Amino acid sequence: MTTRDLSRPRRPSSLQNRLQLGDWTFRTLTGLAGLVAMAVIVGAFYELGSQAWPAIKHGGISVLWDTSWNPGRQEFGVGVFVIGTLITSMFALVAATIIAVLVSLFLVEVAPGYISRPVSYLIELLAAIPSVVYGLWGIFVMGVFVRDHFGPVVVSTFGWIPIFDGTPLITGLFSACVILTVMILPTVMAVSRDVIAAVPRSQREGLMALGATRWEMIRLTVLPYARSGVMGAAILGLARAVGETLAVTLVIGNSVRIPDNIFSPAYTMASVIANQFPEATGLHQSALIEVALILLAITFIINIVARLLVWKVTGGHRAVVQE
Amino acid sequence: MTSPGNSAILQQTAALYRRRRLVDRLMTGVMVVAVIVAVVPLFFILFYLLKEGIPGLSLDLFTQEPNRPGKEGGGVHNALVGSGIMVGLALLIGVPIAVGTGIFLSEYGQNRAGSFIRFFIEVMAGIPSITIGLFVYSLIVANQSGLLPVMGHFTAFAGALALAILLVPIVARITEEMLLLVPRSLREASYALGAPRWRTVLRIVLPTALPGIITGIMLGLSRIAGEAAALLFTALGNQFFSTDINAPMDSIPRRIYVYALGPYDYWHEQAWAMSLILVATILIISLVVRALFGSRVTVRS
């Protein structure tokens, strides 16, 4: 008994209380800071929901596929914007994922460090350029190129296929698709590079020992192993593409019409908000906030799915942190 | 050994191997092409930023207020100051919350409560900025309750709040990561001296991780400095010079957006010049951060 008393001298209880109080306060304060994130998301659903309520009551659930948007006649079907968002973000998703996976394979499997490091850095720099600068470049450089050079060639070569038979303008679906692809590429690449690098070395060595070529090794072990992680990466990119606003608003042409070819002007959910909100009042404004609410819900769901997929592969949140 | 059947098999194997090797090289070539496709846009964007942006750079751009639309000349002094004020205010609001969150996640977050908060931070990082803008619009601008003096109209404060919401997840994630990198031995030395946990965190762990946390803040700063969508319906914009956080305020990214949409050539020229300034600032921050702290963290918009 005496030894125990010597090795763990009893502190005065008031000091002990004070120490515990300090820790408790600290933990509570930092925990409250952590809860801000939850408060923002819950608050956003509540605020947008209550502002959008008149429009939700007016249009019901059918606005999601109703394509007649006419604020003057109080028609607020968001179908056209859903179509525009689907086309642009699906294009960007597929194109960016294919490029990102090939680039990641090159960086992880082929290139030595002194090449792969600068190349990853250059692609990551794409993520540092603000959305409106992409938009500016999209109108004055890429859009002009599409109208004067790329578009006419496509129309004269593939014009017999209906979706290529259009009038290339500076702004339109195609420009928006390309801009979005470039913008989400760094997101998809950063995550897919991490999941591809996370494929165990032994898996690769096993195939190499059996005499496989590098591509066979990639096709037979790396890709199957990384598949769900790459899907997670793609979906994170999708979340970015769906919510991307100003770059798209500047280059998509902003037209409430179902696009019938790849050069048609169109609208996405995010761009209709940016474009029409300033002059919207009453039910029109409420309907635009409803669009924002739908966007919030979509990105919420997309993020959950993506994170589940990436977690499954990398076994934690670390891989996503650098995204 | 060299029976006819055997050599036929050998030939077949050799042909098969040649085909396999060809496919392997072809796919390596495809990868290289993909890398070129991925890197080319960056060079195009940087090239045009320099080509179109440099002619628009002038002292007037930094010191003059915008002229009335259509009258050539003028500058974007009000937007520069406005961006500075709103980004600064967003840092004031966002950094304490983000660092607090990071501390909680690294110190007390290895449990269910931590995963819960981490999940919301990740979701928060994924909300589109236009949605955040409309959320703050509903919360502050359209709020007629008069609870706070900044409510009920477009204000720079609302803009700063929207930027802070964008900032928090970025800084919180990097803070958590940086705090976890602090060696255990440092904490243990502090505990051994009888310091309680909160003092250990404040006096030992935070100062040690401070360079990393500052990196995170700089990355967050460069992210929100280029943000326009969140400001459109919160801070609105202002043709005139204003430092009043209870009034509409201009910002560089919003002015780029407005000028890009506008009809005048000198607007386009100024938009390019502003973009050049903006991107140069962000890239310099990114390069400095990278030079100081390596490749663990990256800037993104």
Coordinates of C-alpha atoms in Angstrom, one line a residue:
Chain A
M1 CA 0.0 0.0 0.0
T2 CA 2.8 2.5 0.9
T3 CA 4.6 1.8 -2.4
R4 CA 1.5 2.7 -4.4
D5 CA 1.1 5.9 -2.4
L6 CA 4.7 6.9 -3.2
S7 CA 4.6 6.1 -6.9
R8 CA 1.2 7.8 -7.5
P9 CA 1.1 10.8 -5.1
R10 CA -2.4 11.9 -4.6
R11 CA -3.0 15.4 -6.0
P12 CA -5.1 17.9 -4.2
S13 CA -8.6 17.3 -5.5
S14 CA -9.2 21.0 -6.4
L15 CA -6.3 20.9 -8.8
Q16 CA -7.5 17.7 -10.3
N17 CA -10.9 19.2 -10.9
R18 CA -9.4 22.2 -12.5
L19 CA -7.3 20.1 -14.8
Q20 CA -10.3 18.1 -15.8
L21 CA -12.4 21.2 -16.3
G22 CA -9.8 22.6 -18.6
D23 CA -9.8 19.4 -20.7
W24 CA -13.6 19.3 -20.7
T25 CA -13.9 22.9 -21.8
F26 CA -11.3 22.4 -24.6
R27 CA -12.9 19.3 -25.8
T28 CA -16.3 20.9 -25.8
L29 CA -15.1 24.0 -27.7
T30 CA -13.3 22.1 -30.4
G31 CA -16.3 19.7 -30.7
L32 CA -18.6 22.6 -31.1
A33 CA -16.4 23.9 -33.9
G34 CA -16.6 20.4 -35.5
L35 CA -20.4 20.5 -35.3
V36 CA -20.5 23.7 -37.4
A37 CA -20.0 21.5 -40.5
M38 CA -23.2 19.5 -39.6
A39 CA -25.0 22.7 -38.8
V40 CA -24.2 24.2 -42.2
I41 CA -25.5 21.1 -44.1
V42 CA -28.6 20.8 -42.0
G43 CA -29.1 24.5 -42.1
A44 CA -28.7 24.6 -45.9
F45 CA -31.3 21.9 -46.4
Y46 CA -33.7 23.7 -44.0
E47 CA -33.2 27.2 -45.4
L48 CA -33.3 26.2 -49.1
G49 CA -36.2 23.9 -48.3
S50 CA -38.2 26.6 -46.7
Q51 CA -37.5 29.2 -49.5
A52 CA -38.2 26.6 -52.2
W53 CA -41.5 25.5 -50.5
P54 CA -43.8 27.7 -52.6
A55 CA -42.3 26.3 -55.8
I56 CA -42.5 22.7 -54.5
K57 CA -46.1 23.2 -53.6
H58 CA -46.8 24.8 -57.0
G59 CA -45.1 22.1 -59.1
G60 CA -44.9 19.0 -57.1
I61 CA -42.5 16.2 -57.9
S62 CA -43.2 16.2 -61.6
V63 CA -41.1 19.3 -62.2
L64 CA -38.1 17.0 -62.3
W65 CA -39.0 15.6 -65.7
D66 CA -41.3 18.4 -66.9
T67 CA -39.4 20.4 -69.6
S68 CA -41.5 23.5 -69.8
W69 CA -39.7 26.3 -68.0
N70 CA -41.5 29.6 -68.6
P71 CA -41.5 32.0 -65.7
G72 CA -43.9 34.4 -67.5
R73 CA -46.5 31.6 -67.6
Q74 CA -45.6 30.3 -64.1
E75 CA -44.3 27.0 -65.5
F76 CA -41.3 25.8 -63.7
G77 CA -40.4 22.4 -65.0
V78 CA -36.6 21.8 -64.5
G79 CA -36.4 18.9 -66.9
V80 CA -34.4 20.9 -69.5
F81 CA -31.8 21.8 -66.9
V82 CA -31.6 18.2 -65.6
I83 CA -31.0 17.1 -69.2
G84 CA -28.3 19.7 -69.7
T85 CA -26.6 18.8 -66.4
L86 CA -26.8 15.1 -67.3
I87 CA -25.3 15.5 -70.7
T88 CA -22.4 17.8 -69.7
S89 CA -21.5 16.1 -66.5
M90 CA -21.7 12.5 -68.0
F91 CA -19.5 13.6 -70.9
A92 CA -17.0 15.1 -68.6
L93 CA -17.2 12.1 -66.2
V94 CA -16.5 9.6 -69.0
A95 CA -13.8 11.6 -70.8
A96 CA -12.0 12.7 -67.6
T97 CA -12.1 9.2 -66.1
I98 CA -10.6 7.6 -69.2
I99 CA -7.8 10.3 -69.4
A100 CA -7.3 10.3 -65.6
V101 CA -6.9 6.5 -65.4
L102 CA -4.5 6.4 -68.3
V103 CA -2.5 9.2 -66.8
S104 CA -2.5 7.6 -63.4
L105 CA -1.3 4.3 -64.8
F106 CA 1.5 6.2 -66.6
L107 CA 2.5 8.0 -63.4
V108 CA 2.4 5.0 -61.1
E109 CA 3.4 2.1 -63.4
V110 CA 5.5 3.6 -66.2
A111 CA 7.2 6.9 -65.4
P112 CA 10.2 7.3 -63.2
G113 CA 9.9 9.7 -60.2
Y114 CA 11.6 12.6 -62.0
I115 CA 8.9 12.5 -64.7
S116 CA 5.8 11.6 -62.6
R117 CA 6.3 14.2 -59.9
P118 CA 6.3 17.3 -62.2
V119 CA 3.6 15.8 -64.4
S120 CA 1.3 15.2 -61.4
Y121 CA 2.0 18.7 -60.2
L122 CA 1.2 20.3 -63.6
I123 CA -2.2 18.5 -63.7
E124 CA -2.9 19.4 -60.1
L125 CA -2.3 23.1 -61.1
L126 CA -5.4 22.8 -63.3
A127 CA -7.3 22.6 -60.1
A128 CA -5.9 25.9 -58.9
I129 CA -7.4 27.9 -61.8
P130 CA -10.6 29.6 -60.7
S131 CA -13.9 28.7 -62.4
V132 CA -14.4 32.2 -63.9
V133 CA -11.0 32.1 -65.5
Y134 CA -11.9 28.8 -67.2
G135 CA -15.1 30.5 -68.4
L136 CA -13.2 33.5 -69.8
W137 CA -10.8 31.3 -71.6
G138 CA -13.7 29.1 -72.7
I139 CA -15.4 32.0 -74.4
F140 CA -12.6 33.9 -76.0
V141 CA -10.2 31.1 -76.9
M142 CA -11.7 27.7 -77.0
G143 CA -15.2 28.8 -78.1
V144 CA -13.8 30.7 -81.0
F145 CA -11.7 27.7 -82.0
V146 CA -14.7 25.5 -81.8
R147 CA -16.8 27.9 -84.0
D148 CA -14.1 28.6 -86.6
H149 CA -12.1 25.4 -86.8
F150 CA -13.2 22.3 -84.9
G151 CA -17.0 22.7 -85.4
P152 CA -17.1 23.1 -89.2
V153 CA -14.8 20.1 -89.6
V154 CA -16.9 17.9 -87.3
V155 CA -20.1 19.0 -89.1
S156 CA -18.7 18.4 -92.6
T157 CA -17.3 15.0 -91.6
F158 CA -20.0 13.6 -89.3
G159 CA -22.9 15.9 -90.2
W160 CA -24.9 12.9 -91.5
I161 CA -25.2 11.7 -87.9
P162 CA -28.0 13.8 -86.4
I163 CA -26.3 14.7 -83.1
F164 CA -23.4 16.2 -85.0
D165 CA -25.5 18.2 -87.4
G166 CA -25.6 21.7 -85.9
T167 CA -24.3 25.2 -86.1
P168 CA -21.1 25.5 -84.1
L169 CA -21.2 28.7 -82.1
I170 CA -18.8 30.1 -79.5
T171 CA -21.0 28.9 -76.7
G172 CA -22.8 25.5 -76.7
L173 CA -23.1 22.1 -75.1
F174 CA -19.8 20.9 -76.6
S175 CA -17.7 23.8 -75.2
A176 CA -19.3 23.2 -71.8
C177 CA -18.4 19.5 -72.0
V178 CA -14.8 20.2 -72.8
I179 CA -14.4 22.8 -70.1
L180 CA -15.9 20.5 -67.5
T181 CA -13.7 17.7 -68.5
V182 CA -10.6 19.8 -68.0
M183 CA -11.9 21.1 -64.7
I184 CA -12.7 17.8 -63.1
L185 CA -9.6 16.0 -64.5
P186 CA -7.3 16.9 -61.5
T187 CA -9.9 15.7 -59.0
V188 CA -10.4 12.4 -60.7
M189 CA -6.7 12.0 -61.3
A190 CA -5.6 12.7 -57.8
V191 CA -7.9 10.1 -56.3
S192 CA -7.4 7.4 -59.0
R193 CA -3.6 7.9 -58.8
D194 CA -3.8 7.2 -55.1
V195 CA -6.0 4.1 -55.4
I196 CA -3.8 2.7 -58.2
A197 CA -0.7 3.3 -56.1
A198 CA -2.5 1.5 -53.3
V199 CA -2.6 -1.8 -55.2
P200 CA -0.3 -4.1 -53.3
R201 CA 3.1 -4.7 -54.8
S202 CA 2.9 -8.4 -54.3
Q203 CA -0.1 -8.5 -56.8
R204 CA 2.0 -6.9 -59.5
E205 CA 5.1 -9.0 -58.8
G206 CA 3.0 -12.2 -58.9
L207 CA 2.0 -11.4 -62.5
M208 CA 5.3 -10.2 -63.6
A209 CA 6.8 -13.5 -62.3
L210 CA 4.4 -15.4 -64.4
G211 CA 5.8 -13.6 -67.5
A212 CA 3.1 -11.0 -68.1
T213 CA 3.9 -7.9 -70.0
R214 CA 3.4 -4.6 -68.2
W215 CA 0.0 -4.0 -69.8
E216 CA -1.2 -7.5 -69.0
M217 CA -0.1 -6.9 -65.4
I218 CA -2.2 -3.7 -65.4
R219 CA -5.2 -5.2 -67.1
L220 CA -5.2 -8.4 -65.0
T221 CA -4.4 -7.1 -61.5
V222 CA -4.1 -3.3 -61.2
L223 CA -7.4 -2.3 -62.9
P224 CA -9.6 -5.0 -61.3
Y225 CA -8.0 -4.2 -57.9
A226 CA -8.5 -0.4 -58.3
R227 CA -11.9 -0.6 -60.0
S228 CA -14.1 0.5 -57.2
G229 CA -11.7 3.1 -56.1
V230 CA -11.5 4.6 -59.6
M231 CA -15.3 4.6 -59.6
G232 CA -15.2 6.5 -56.4
A233 CA -12.8 9.0 -58.0
A234 CA -15.0 9.3 -61.0
I235 CA -18.1 10.0 -58.8
L236 CA -16.2 12.7 -56.8
G237 CA -15.4 14.3 -60.2
L238 CA -19.1 14.0 -61.1
A239 CA -20.1 15.9 -57.9
R240 CA -17.7 18.7 -59.0
A241 CA -19.1 18.7 -62.6
V242 CA -22.7 18.8 -61.5
G243 CA -22.1 21.8 -59.2
E244 CA -19.8 23.7 -61.5
T245 CA -21.3 27.1 -62.2
L246 CA -19.7 30.0 -63.7
A247 CA -17.4 28.4 -66.3
V248 CA -20.4 26.5 -67.6
T249 CA -22.7 29.5 -67.4
L250 CA -20.2 31.5 -69.6
V251 CA -19.8 28.8 -72.3
I252 CA -23.0 26.8 -72.5
G253 CA -25.1 29.4 -74.3
N254 CA -28.0 29.5 -71.8
S255 CA -31.1 28.5 -73.8
V256 CA -34.2 26.8 -72.4
R257 CA -34.6 24.3 -75.2
I258 CA -33.9 20.6 -75.3
P259 CA -30.6 20.4 -77.1
D260 CA -30.8 18.3 -80.3
N261 CA -27.1 18.3 -81.3
I262 CA -23.7 18.7 -79.6
F263 CA -23.4 22.3 -80.6
S264 CA -26.8 23.5 -79.3
P265 CA -26.9 26.1 -76.6
A266 CA -28.3 24.6 -73.4
Y267 CA -28.6 25.2 -69.7
T268 CA -27.5 23.3 -66.6
M269 CA -29.1 23.5 -63.2
A270 CA -26.2 25.5 -61.8
S271 CA -26.0 27.9 -64.7
V272 CA -29.8 28.7 -64.7
I273 CA -29.4 29.8 -61.1
A274 CA -26.4 32.0 -61.9
N275 CA -28.1 33.4 -65.0
Q276 CA -31.7 34.0 -63.9
F277 CA -31.6 34.6 -60.2
P278 CA -30.6 38.3 -60.4
E279 CA -33.9 39.2 -62.1
A280 CA -36.1 36.5 -60.5
T281 CA -38.9 37.4 -58.1
G282 CA -41.7 35.5 -56.3
L283 CA -42.4 32.0 -57.6
H284 CA -39.6 32.2 -60.2
Q285 CA -37.1 32.9 -57.4
S286 CA -38.5 30.1 -55.3
A287 CA -38.2 27.7 -58.2
L288 CA -34.6 28.6 -58.7
I289 CA -33.9 27.9 -55.0
E290 CA -35.7 24.6 -55.5
V291 CA -33.1 23.9 -58.3
A292 CA -30.3 24.7 -55.7
L293 CA -32.0 22.4 -53.2
I294 CA -32.0 19.5 -55.9
L295 CA -28.3 20.3 -56.5
L296 CA -27.6 20.1 -52.8
A297 CA -29.4 16.7 -52.5
I298 CA -27.6 15.3 -55.6
T299 CA -24.1 16.3 -54.3
F300 CA -25.0 15.0 -50.9
I301 CA -25.9 11.6 -52.3
I302 CA -23.0 11.6 -54.7
N303 CA -20.5 12.3 -51.9
I304 CA -21.8 9.5 -49.7
V305 CA -21.5 7.0 -52.5
A306 CA -18.1 8.2 -53.6
R307 CA -16.6 8.2 -50.1
L308 CA -18.0 4.7 -49.4
L309 CA -16.2 3.4 -52.6
V310 CA -12.9 5.2 -51.9
W311 CA -13.0 4.1 -48.2
K312 CA -13.5 0.5 -49.3
V313 CA -10.3 0.5 -51.3
T314 CA -7.9 2.6 -49.3
G315 CA -9.2 1.6 -45.9
G316 CA -9.5 5.1 -44.6
H317 CA -10.0 8.7 -45.5
R318 CA -6.4 9.5 -46.1
A319 CA -6.4 9.0 -49.9
V320 CA -9.2 11.5 -50.3
V321 CA -7.6 14.2 -48.1
Q322 CA -5.3 15.3 -50.9
E323 CA -8.0 15.4 -53.4
Chain B
M1 CA 14.4 -31.8 -79.4
T2 CA 13.7 -30.3 -82.8
S3 CA 10.8 -32.3 -83.9
P4 CA 8.6 -30.4 -86.5
G5 CA 5.7 -30.1 -84.1
N6 CA 7.9 -28.6 -81.4
S7 CA 9.3 -25.9 -83.7
A8 CA 5.8 -25.0 -84.8
I9 CA 4.8 -24.5 -81.2
L10 CA 8.0 -22.4 -80.7
Q11 CA 7.0 -20.3 -83.7
Q12 CA 3.5 -19.8 -82.4
T13 CA 4.8 -18.8 -79.0
A14 CA 7.2 -16.3 -80.6
A15 CA 4.4 -14.8 -82.7
L16 CA 2.1 -14.6 -79.7
Y17 CA 4.9 -13.0 -77.7
R18 CA 5.5 -10.4 -80.4
R19 CA 1.8 -9.6 -80.4
R20 CA 1.7 -9.3 -76.6
R21 CA 4.7 -7.0 -76.7
L22 CA 3.1 -4.9 -79.4
V23 CA -0.1 -4.5 -77.4
D24 CA 2.0 -3.5 -74.4
R25 CA 3.9 -0.8 -76.3
L26 CA 0.7 0.4 -77.9
M27 CA -0.9 0.9 -74.5
T28 CA 2.1 2.7 -73.2
G29 CA 1.8 5.0 -76.2
V30 CA -1.8 5.6 -75.4
M31 CA -0.9 6.5 -71.8
V32 CA 1.7 9.0 -73.1
V33 CA -0.9 10.6 -75.4
A34 CA -3.3 10.9 -72.4
V35 CA -0.7 12.7 -70.4
I36 CA -0.2 15.1 -73.3
V37 CA -3.9 15.7 -73.6
A38 CA -4.1 16.3 -69.8
V39 CA -1.2 18.8 -69.7
V40 CA -1.9 20.8 -72.9
P41 CA -4.9 22.8 -71.6
L42 CA -2.8 24.1 -68.7
F43 CA -0.2 25.5 -71.1
F44 CA -2.9 26.9 -73.4
I45 CA -4.6 28.7 -70.5
L46 CA -1.4 30.1 -69.1
F47 CA -0.3 31.2 -72.5
Y48 CA -3.5 33.1 -73.2
L49 CA -3.5 34.6 -69.7
L50 CA -0.1 36.1 -70.5
K51 CA -0.9 37.0 -74.1
E52 CA -4.2 38.7 -73.4
G53 CA -3.6 39.7 -69.8
I54 CA -0.3 41.7 -70.0
P55 CA -1.6 44.4 -72.4
G56 CA -4.4 45.2 -69.9
L57 CA -2.1 45.6 -66.9
S58 CA -1.7 49.3 -66.0
L59 CA -1.4 51.4 -62.9
D60 CA -5.0 52.6 -63.5
L61 CA -6.3 49.1 -63.1
F62 CA -5.1 49.1 -59.6
T63 CA -5.8 52.7 -58.6
Q64 CA -9.0 53.8 -60.5
E65 CA -12.6 52.9 -59.9
P66 CA -14.6 51.5 -62.8
N67 CA -16.0 54.1 -65.2
R68 CA -19.7 54.0 -66.2
P69 CA -20.2 51.2 -68.6
G70 CA -19.0 52.1 -72.1
K71 CA -16.6 54.7 -71.1
E72 CA -13.1 53.3 -71.7
G73 CA -10.4 53.3 -69.1
G74 CA -11.0 53.1 -65.3
G75 CA -9.8 50.3 -63.1
V76 CA -10.9 47.8 -60.6
H77 CA -9.5 49.3 -57.4
N78 CA -12.8 48.8 -55.6
A79 CA -12.9 45.1 -56.6
L80 CA -9.3 44.5 -55.4
V81 CA -10.1 46.1 -52.0
G82 CA -13.4 44.3 -51.8
S83 CA -11.8 40.9 -52.5
G84 CA -9.2 41.7 -49.8
I85 CA -11.8 42.7 -47.2
M86 CA -14.1 39.7 -47.9
V87 CA -11.3 37.1 -48.0
G88 CA -9.8 38.6 -44.8
L89 CA -13.2 38.5 -43.0
A90 CA -13.8 35.0 -44.3
L91 CA -10.5 33.9 -42.8
L92 CA -11.4 35.6 -39.5
I93 CA -14.7 33.6 -39.4
G94 CA -13.5 30.4 -40.9
V95 CA -10.1 29.7 -39.5
P96 CA -11.0 29.4 -35.8
I97 CA -13.8 27.0 -36.7
A98 CA -11.6 25.0 -39.1
V99 CA -8.7 24.8 -36.7
G100 CA -11.0 23.9 -33.8
T101 CA -12.5 21.1 -36.0
G102 CA -9.1 19.9 -37.0
I103 CA -8.0 19.8 -33.3
F104 CA -11.1 17.9 -32.3
L105 CA -10.7 15.4 -35.1
S106 CA -7.0 14.7 -34.4
E107 CA -7.2 14.8 -30.6
Y108 CA -10.6 13.3 -29.8
G109 CA -11.7 12.1 -33.2
Q110 CA -10.6 8.5 -33.3
N111 CA -14.1 7.3 -32.5
R112 CA -17.6 7.4 -33.8
A113 CA -18.0 11.1 -33.1
G114 CA -14.9 11.8 -35.1
S115 CA -16.1 9.8 -38.1
F116 CA -19.5 11.6 -37.9
I117 CA -17.9 15.0 -38.0
R118 CA -15.4 13.9 -40.7
F119 CA -18.3 12.8 -42.9
F120 CA -20.0 16.2 -42.7
I121 CA -16.7 18.0 -43.4
E122 CA -16.3 15.8 -46.5
V123 CA -19.9 16.5 -47.6
M124 CA -19.4 20.2 -46.9
A125 CA -16.4 20.2 -49.2
G126 CA -18.6 18.9 -51.9
I127 CA -21.5 21.4 -51.8
P128 CA -21.5 23.5 -55.0
S129 CA -20.5 27.1 -54.4
I130 CA -23.6 28.4 -56.1
T131 CA -25.7 26.4 -53.6
I132 CA -23.7 27.8 -50.7
G133 CA -24.3 31.3 -52.2
L134 CA -28.1 30.7 -52.2
F135 CA -28.0 29.2 -48.7
V136 CA -26.4 32.4 -47.4
Y137 CA -28.8 34.4 -49.5
S138 CA -31.7 32.7 -47.7
L139 CA -30.1 32.9 -44.3
I140 CA -28.9 36.5 -44.4
V141 CA -30.0 38.5 -47.4
A142 CA -33.6 37.4 -47.7
N143 CA -34.0 37.2 -43.9
Q144 CA -36.4 39.9 -42.9
S145 CA -36.4 39.1 -39.2
G146 CA -34.0 41.9 -38.4
L147 CA -32.2 39.7 -35.9
L148 CA -28.8 41.0 -37.0
P149 CA -28.1 44.4 -38.6
V150 CA -26.5 42.7 -41.6
M151 CA -29.7 40.8 -42.4
G152 CA -32.3 41.8 -45.0
H153 CA -30.1 43.2 -47.8
F154 CA -27.0 42.3 -49.8
T155 CA -23.9 42.7 -47.7
A156 CA -20.2 42.1 -47.8
F157 CA -20.7 40.2 -44.6
A158 CA -22.9 37.7 -46.3
G159 CA -20.2 37.3 -49.0
A160 CA -17.6 36.7 -46.4
L161 CA -19.8 34.1 -44.7
A162 CA -20.3 32.2 -47.9
L163 CA -16.5 32.2 -48.5
A164 CA -15.9 31.0 -44.9
I165 CA -18.2 28.1 -45.5
L166 CA -16.1 27.2 -48.5
L167 CA -12.9 27.6 -46.5
V168 CA -13.7 25.5 -43.4
P169 CA -13.6 22.0 -44.9
I170 CA -10.3 22.7 -46.7
V171 CA -8.5 24.1 -43.6
A172 CA -10.0 21.6 -41.2
R173 CA -8.8 18.5 -43.2
I174 CA -5.3 19.9 -43.6
T175 CA -5.2 20.9 -39.9
E176 CA -6.2 17.4 -38.8
E177 CA -3.6 15.8 -41.0
M178 CA -0.8 18.2 -39.8
L179 CA -1.6 17.7 -36.1
L180 CA -1.5 13.9 -36.5
L181 CA 2.0 14.3 -37.9
V182 CA 3.4 15.8 -34.7
P183 CA 5.6 13.1 -33.0
R184 CA 4.1 11.3 -30.1
S185 CA 7.3 11.8 -28.1
L186 CA 6.7 15.6 -27.9
R187 CA 3.2 15.1 -26.4
E188 CA 4.6 12.5 -24.0
A189 CA 7.3 14.9 -22.8
S190 CA 4.7 17.5 -22.1
Y191 CA 2.4 14.9 -20.2
A192 CA 5.5 13.8 -18.2
L193 CA 5.9 17.4 -17.0
G194 CA 2.3 17.2 -15.7
A195 CA 0.7 19.4 -18.4
P196 CA -2.9 18.5 -19.0
R197 CA -4.0 17.6 -22.5
W198 CA -5.5 21.0 -23.5
R199 CA -2.3 22.8 -22.5
T200 CA -0.2 20.2 -24.4
V201 CA -2.3 20.8 -27.5
L202 CA -2.2 24.6 -27.2
R203 CA 1.5 25.0 -26.2
I204 CA 3.2 22.0 -27.8
V205 CA 1.2 20.4 -30.6
L206 CA -0.3 23.5 -32.3
P207 CA 3.0 25.4 -32.4
T208 CA 4.8 22.4 -33.8
A209 CA 2.2 21.9 -36.5
L210 CA 1.8 25.7 -37.1
P211 CA 3.7 25.8 -40.5
G212 CA 1.5 23.0 -41.8
I213 CA -1.7 24.8 -40.6
I214 CA -0.6 28.0 -42.1
T215 CA -0.1 26.1 -45.4
G216 CA -3.6 24.9 -45.1
I217 CA -4.9 28.4 -44.5
M218 CA -3.0 29.7 -47.5
L219 CA -4.4 26.9 -49.7
G220 CA -7.9 27.8 -48.5
L221 CA -7.2 31.4 -49.1
S222 CA -6.2 30.8 -52.7
R223 CA -9.3 28.7 -53.1
I224 CA -11.7 31.4 -52.0
A225 CA -9.9 34.2 -53.6
G226 CA -11.0 33.0 -57.0
E227 CA -14.6 32.3 -56.0
A228 CA -17.3 34.2 -57.7
A229 CA -20.4 32.0 -57.7
A230 CA -20.8 32.2 -53.9
L231 CA -20.6 36.0 -54.0
L232 CA -23.1 36.7 -56.8
F233 CA -26.2 36.7 -54.6
T234 CA -24.5 37.5 -51.2
A235 CA -22.1 40.5 -51.6
L236 CA -23.7 41.2 -55.0
G237 CA -21.2 43.7 -56.4
N238 CA -20.7 47.4 -56.3
Q239 CA -19.8 50.0 -58.9
F240 CA -18.3 52.2 -56.3
F241 CA -15.5 52.0 -53.7
S242 CA -16.9 50.7 -50.4
T243 CA -15.3 49.3 -47.3
D244 CA -18.7 48.9 -45.5
I245 CA -19.2 45.3 -44.6
N246 CA -22.9 46.1 -44.1
A247 CA -23.3 47.1 -47.8
P248 CA -22.8 45.4 -51.2
M249 CA -19.1 45.0 -52.1
D250 CA -17.3 44.2 -55.3
S251 CA -14.8 41.5 -55.8
I252 CA -12.3 40.5 -58.5
P253 CA -13.8 37.2 -59.6
R254 CA -17.3 38.6 -59.9
R255 CA -16.0 41.5 -61.9
I256 CA -14.2 39.1 -64.3
Y257 CA -17.6 37.3 -64.7
V258 CA -19.5 40.5 -65.4
Y259 CA -16.8 41.8 -67.8
A260 CA -16.6 38.5 -69.6
L261 CA -20.3 38.6 -70.3
G262 CA -20.2 42.3 -71.2
P263 CA -20.1 43.8 -74.7
Y264 CA -17.1 46.1 -74.5
D265 CA -13.6 45.2 -75.7
Y266 CA -11.9 47.2 -72.9
W267 CA -14.0 45.1 -70.4
H268 CA -12.6 41.9 -71.9
E269 CA -9.1 43.3 -71.8
Q270 CA -9.6 44.2 -68.1
A271 CA -11.1 40.8 -67.4
W272 CA -8.0 39.1 -68.8
A273 CA -5.7 41.3 -66.8
M274 CA -7.7 40.6 -63.6
S275 CA -7.5 36.9 -64.4
L276 CA -3.8 37.1 -64.9
I277 CA -3.4 38.8 -61.5
L278 CA -5.7 36.3 -59.8
V279 CA -4.0 33.2 -61.3
A280 CA -0.5 34.6 -60.7
T281 CA -1.4 35.2 -57.1
I282 CA -2.8 31.7 -56.7
L283 CA 0.1 30.0 -58.5
I284 CA 2.7 31.9 -56.4
I285 CA 1.0 30.8 -53.2
S286 CA 1.0 27.3 -54.5
L287 CA 4.6 27.3 -55.5
V288 CA 5.7 28.9 -52.2
V289 CA 3.7 26.3 -50.3
R290 CA 5.1 23.5 -52.3
A291 CA 8.7 24.8 -51.9
L292 CA 8.2 25.0 -48.2
F293 CA 6.2 21.9 -47.5
G294 CA 6.6 19.5 -50.4
S295 CA 3.9 17.8 -52.3
R296 CA 1.6 16.6 -49.5
V297 CA -0.9 19.4 -50.0
T298 CA -2.2 21.1 -53.2
V299 CA -4.2 24.1 -54.1
R300 CA -7.5 23.8 -55.8
S301 CA -10.3 26.0 -56.8

